Amino acid sequence: MGYDLIYSEACFLLNEGDAVELSERSVVDRVPKDLFIGGEWKKSSDGKRFKVEDPATKEVIAEVADGTPDDGLAALNAADLAQRSWGRTAPRVRAEMLRKAYELTVAQQDDLALLMTLEMGKPIAESRGEVLYAAEFLRWFSEEAVRVKGEYYMGPEGSMKILTQKQPVGPSYMITPWNFPLAMATRKLGPALAAGCTAIVKPAELTPLTMAAFFHILEEAGVPSGVVNLVHTTDPGGLTKPLVEDRRLRKLSFTGSTEVGKMLMAQASHNLLRLSMELGGNAPLIVFEDADLEKAIQGAMLAKLRNTGEACTSANRIFVQRGIAEEFSLALKTRFESLKVGRGTEAGVEVGPLVEQAAVDKVQRLVTDARNKGAKVVAGGSSFGPGYFYQPTIVLGVDSSFEIANEEIFGPVAALFVFDTEEEVIELANSTSYGLVAYLFTESLNRALRVIERLETGMVGVNQGLVSNAAAPFGGVKHSGFGREGGFEGIEEYLYVKYAAINASTL
Ligand code: NAD
């Protein structure tokens, strides 16, 4: 896989021969298992640890420090102290550190990818794709660090000059999910460090290892003590509350479920924190009769099965226009039935296990509800062991009243709806509280532009099943949250505008 390849279709589709040769044990053994606070690896304040499991085998692969609220506050102390100097570091210095971190991440992609596969299950080729995608945020924001600008101009009445400058928001707390253990953090750390903010990262308890390995990289890249801090815990609520209520904290960036996001937003209101909320999705994927069928199938495979369907951008509802519905579903069934499902470290595996038993139970509940309401399961439909596996599944004849149409499936299950008109499908696509991403397949430019305009989502994929790109603003509307990560917009989340009114008569 090429050095410069960002997270592209190739990562998902070309994984033949990617058998893992590295020793799993030695890669896990090399990862620091403690918390990283004020530039030192530390045990948790009460000495407790928690277990990390391989979802393909249910075996415990490591034990890591279980951070306490005291550890969280120690991390904030360190971040607050470091903020004073970090915010004034030359942008070029910050840029060079990010660039170094980018290079080290790319150089260590095999180890990072293996760790990711071991702790969350995705196929190794996809893990490599995520590592490279994650690294891109470091490269992109190393380039953005030196382009933060202000303005200086005469006020309209001529009596004063207006000077604006952008300054770092300050210590930022970042909470990330397990489904993209590295990229969801670099999407926050890249712009924060570029802008001059210090950080406390709390990764998901299911996937602490990849982030710990990455913190080792940040250390090697020369990021000063206290600028980045890592606290993993089995008590995210207990750790978070005192942090968001402490007035030294200035920003909360959260990626995770809408439910937790709303709760955190309420907590953060006490301290009026700057917020970025990257929340859940319920993406519609729309295939019009004038689509190129092969492109649509490729796009649906990627949008549905990337990350074993455990993605906020996953195609949750697949709408196919009546004239091609049968042809589309048969072609999709053929592709689904040829997929190799297994432990992500094995050569050729395209679909890994789900992350935990609760995920399998949820997918099963949604499929059972659809079946009970008259939908047809034409491929897959059950779970299997020894890990948390679920067969790639296709459910035909779904309608908006089914649970599967209204909840994030977060599994390898394609729910197919049939529609007749453009007007009807736009209405259906928008009939959800979420608004992260939509995909549409059509060979008509006019139709594409018309539909893009009317979809209530932050992002739209046109004739492709992937929108993620470090150079593009990722984010949603409605209950999918607010704020943008990546692109030119990403760094603004960590900057505030200071304005000075300068009396023109003094000039
Ligand atoms: P989750 O909300 O359960 O957990 C996300 C993070 O929040 C984890 O680190 C968890 O420990 C933490 N958390 C849980 N309860 C908390 C509390 N009370 N206080 C503070 N932190 C708490 O979500 P998940 O199951 O880990 O991740 C899947 C969800 O993330 C899905 O809804 C998915 O759509 C969403 N997601 C969104 C994006 C995006 O960019 N919009 C990207 C990836 C995932």
Short mmCIF file of N, CA, C and O in Angstrom, two decimals, residues 6-9 129 133-134 136-137 180 183-184 187 302 306 311-314 436-437 439 459-461 464-475 485-486:
data_model
loop_
_atom_site.label_atom_id
_atom_site.label_comp_id
_atom_site.label_asym_id
_atom_site.label_seq_id
_atom_site.Cartn_x
_atom_site.Cartn_y
_atom_site.Cartn_z
N ILE A 6 -4.31 7.85 0.96
CA ILE A 6 -5.19 8.16 2.07
C ILE A 6 -6.28 7.11 2.10
O ILE A 6 -6.34 6.24 1.26
N TYR A 7 -7.13 7.22 3.08
CA TYR A 7 -8.13 6.18 3.28
C TYR A 7 -9.04 6.10 2.06
O TYR A 7 -9.94 6.88 1.89
N SER A 8 -8.74 5.18 1.18
CA SER A 8 -9.49 5.12 -0.06
C SER A 8 -10.12 3.75 -0.22
O SER A 8 -9.89 2.86 0.59
N GLU A 9 -10.86 3.59 -1.31
CA GLU A 9 -11.54 2.32 -1.54
C GLU A 9 -10.54 1.18 -1.56
O GLU A 9 -10.84 0.07 -1.17
N GLY A 129 -5.48 1.25 6.41
CA GLY A 129 -6.13 2.41 5.79
C GLY A 129 -6.45 3.46 6.84
O GLY A 129 -6.22 4.65 6.62
N TYR A 133 -5.06 7.29 7.02
CA TYR A 133 -6.06 8.37 7.09
C TYR A 133 -5.80 9.23 8.33
O TYR A 133 -5.77 10.46 8.27
N ALA A 134 -5.55 8.56 9.45
CA ALA A 134 -5.28 9.28 10.71
C ALA A 134 -4.03 10.14 10.57
O ALA A 134 -3.98 11.29 11.01
N GLU A 136 -2.87 11.46 7.94
CA GLU A 136 -3.13 12.61 7.06
C GLU A 136 -3.56 13.86 7.84
O GLU A 136 -3.28 14.97 7.43
N PHE A 137 -4.27 13.67 8.95
CA PHE A 137 -4.69 14.84 9.73
C PHE A 137 -3.47 15.53 10.35
O PHE A 137 -3.47 16.74 10.53
N PHE A 180 -13.09 3.98 15.33
CA PHE A 180 -11.89 4.42 14.61
C PHE A 180 -10.90 4.89 15.69
O PHE A 180 -10.80 6.08 15.98
N ALA A 183 -7.97 7.50 14.12
CA ALA A 183 -8.33 8.67 13.30
C ALA A 183 -9.24 9.66 14.04
O ALA A 183 -9.13 10.87 13.83
N MET A 184 -10.12 9.13 14.92
CA MET A 184 -11.02 10.07 15.61
C MET A 184 -10.23 10.95 16.57
O MET A 184 -10.69 12.04 16.93
N ARG A 187 -7.89 13.55 14.31
CA ARG A 187 -8.77 14.57 13.73
C ARG A 187 -8.97 15.72 14.71
O ARG A 187 -9.36 16.82 14.33
N LEU A 302 -18.89 -0.47 -0.04
CA LEU A 302 -17.96 0.30 0.79
C LEU A 302 -18.69 1.05 1.90
O LEU A 302 -18.31 1.00 3.07
N ARG A 306 -17.59 -1.08 5.15
CA ARG A 306 -16.35 -0.55 5.72
C ARG A 306 -16.48 -0.61 7.23
O ARG A 306 -17.54 -0.31 7.79
N ALA A 311 -19.68 2.20 11.54
CA ALA A 311 -19.22 3.56 11.24
C ALA A 311 -20.41 4.50 11.29
O ALA A 311 -21.53 4.13 10.89
N CYS A 312 -20.16 5.72 11.76
CA CYS A 312 -21.22 6.73 11.79
C CYS A 312 -21.67 7.06 10.36
O CYS A 312 -22.78 7.51 10.14
N THR A 313 -20.77 6.82 9.39
CA THR A 313 -21.06 7.12 7.99
C THR A 313 -21.65 5.91 7.26
O THR A 313 -21.89 5.98 6.06
N SER A 314 -21.88 4.84 7.97
CA SER A 314 -22.36 3.62 7.31
C SER A 314 -23.74 3.84 6.67
O SER A 314 -24.60 4.51 7.25
N LEU A 436 -25.86 13.28 9.13
CA LEU A 436 -24.40 13.28 8.97
C LEU A 436 -24.02 13.24 7.49
O LEU A 436 -23.41 14.16 6.97
N VAL A 437 -24.38 12.15 6.82
CA VAL A 437 -23.94 11.97 5.44
C VAL A 437 -25.04 11.28 4.65
O VAL A 437 -25.87 10.56 5.23
N TYR A 439 -25.49 9.36 0.52
CA TYR A 439 -24.80 8.96 -0.70
C TYR A 439 -25.83 8.92 -1.80
O TYR A 439 -26.96 8.48 -1.58
N MET A 459 -22.74 16.17 4.81
CA MET A 459 -21.87 15.66 3.74
C MET A 459 -22.68 14.80 2.76
O MET A 459 -23.66 14.16 3.17
N VAL A 460 -22.25 14.80 1.51
CA VAL A 460 -22.91 13.96 0.51
C VAL A 460 -21.82 13.29 -0.34
O VAL A 460 -20.90 13.96 -0.83
N GLY A 461 -21.93 11.99 -0.52
CA GLY A 461 -21.05 11.26 -1.44
C GLY A 461 -21.79 11.08 -2.75
O GLY A 461 -22.91 10.59 -2.75
N GLN A 464 -19.90 7.72 -5.07
CA GLN A 464 -18.88 7.03 -4.28
C GLN A 464 -19.36 6.84 -2.85
O GLN A 464 -20.14 7.64 -2.34
N GLY A 465 -18.86 5.75 -2.26
CA GLY A 465 -19.36 5.36 -0.95
C GLY A 465 -18.47 5.80 0.19
O GLY A 465 -18.53 5.22 1.29
N LEU A 466 -17.65 6.82 -0.04
CA LEU A 466 -16.72 7.26 1.01
C LEU A 466 -16.54 8.77 0.89
O LEU A 466 -16.31 9.28 -0.20
N VAL A 467 -16.65 9.47 2.03
CA VAL A 467 -16.45 10.93 1.97
C VAL A 467 -15.24 11.38 2.78
O VAL A 467 -14.78 12.51 2.64
N SER A 468 -14.72 10.50 3.64
CA SER A 468 -13.65 10.90 4.56
C SER A 468 -12.38 11.33 3.83
O SER A 468 -11.88 10.62 2.97
N ASN A 469 -11.88 12.49 4.19
CA ASN A 469 -10.65 13.01 3.60
C ASN A 469 -10.15 14.12 4.53
O ASN A 469 -10.91 15.01 4.89
N ALA A 470 -8.89 14.06 4.90
CA ALA A 470 -8.36 15.04 5.87
C ALA A 470 -8.50 16.48 5.35
O ALA A 470 -8.60 17.42 6.14
N ALA A 471 -8.55 16.65 4.05
CA ALA A 471 -8.62 17.99 3.48
C ALA A 471 -10.05 18.50 3.37
O ALA A 471 -10.28 19.61 2.87
N ALA A 472 -11.02 17.71 3.82
CA ALA A 472 -12.43 18.09 3.68
C ALA A 472 -13.08 18.26 5.06
O ALA A 472 -12.69 17.58 6.01
N PRO A 473 -14.06 19.15 5.16
CA PRO A 473 -14.72 19.37 6.46
C PRO A 473 -15.74 18.27 6.77
O PRO A 473 -16.80 18.21 6.16
N PHE A 474 -15.41 17.42 7.74
CA PHE A 474 -16.27 16.30 8.13
C PHE A 474 -17.18 16.76 9.26
O PHE A 474 -16.72 17.33 10.24
N GLY A 475 -18.47 16.48 9.14
CA GLY A 475 -19.36 16.83 10.24
C GLY A 475 -20.81 16.80 9.81
O GLY A 475 -21.12 16.69 8.62
N GLU A 485 -14.47 18.68 11.36
CA GLU A 485 -13.11 18.17 11.57
C GLU A 485 -12.46 17.93 10.22
O GLU A 485 -13.06 17.35 9.33
N GLY A 486 -11.20 18.39 10.08
CA GLY A 486 -10.52 18.32 8.78
C GLY A 486 -10.82 19.56 7.97
O GLY A 486 -11.57 20.45 8.39
#
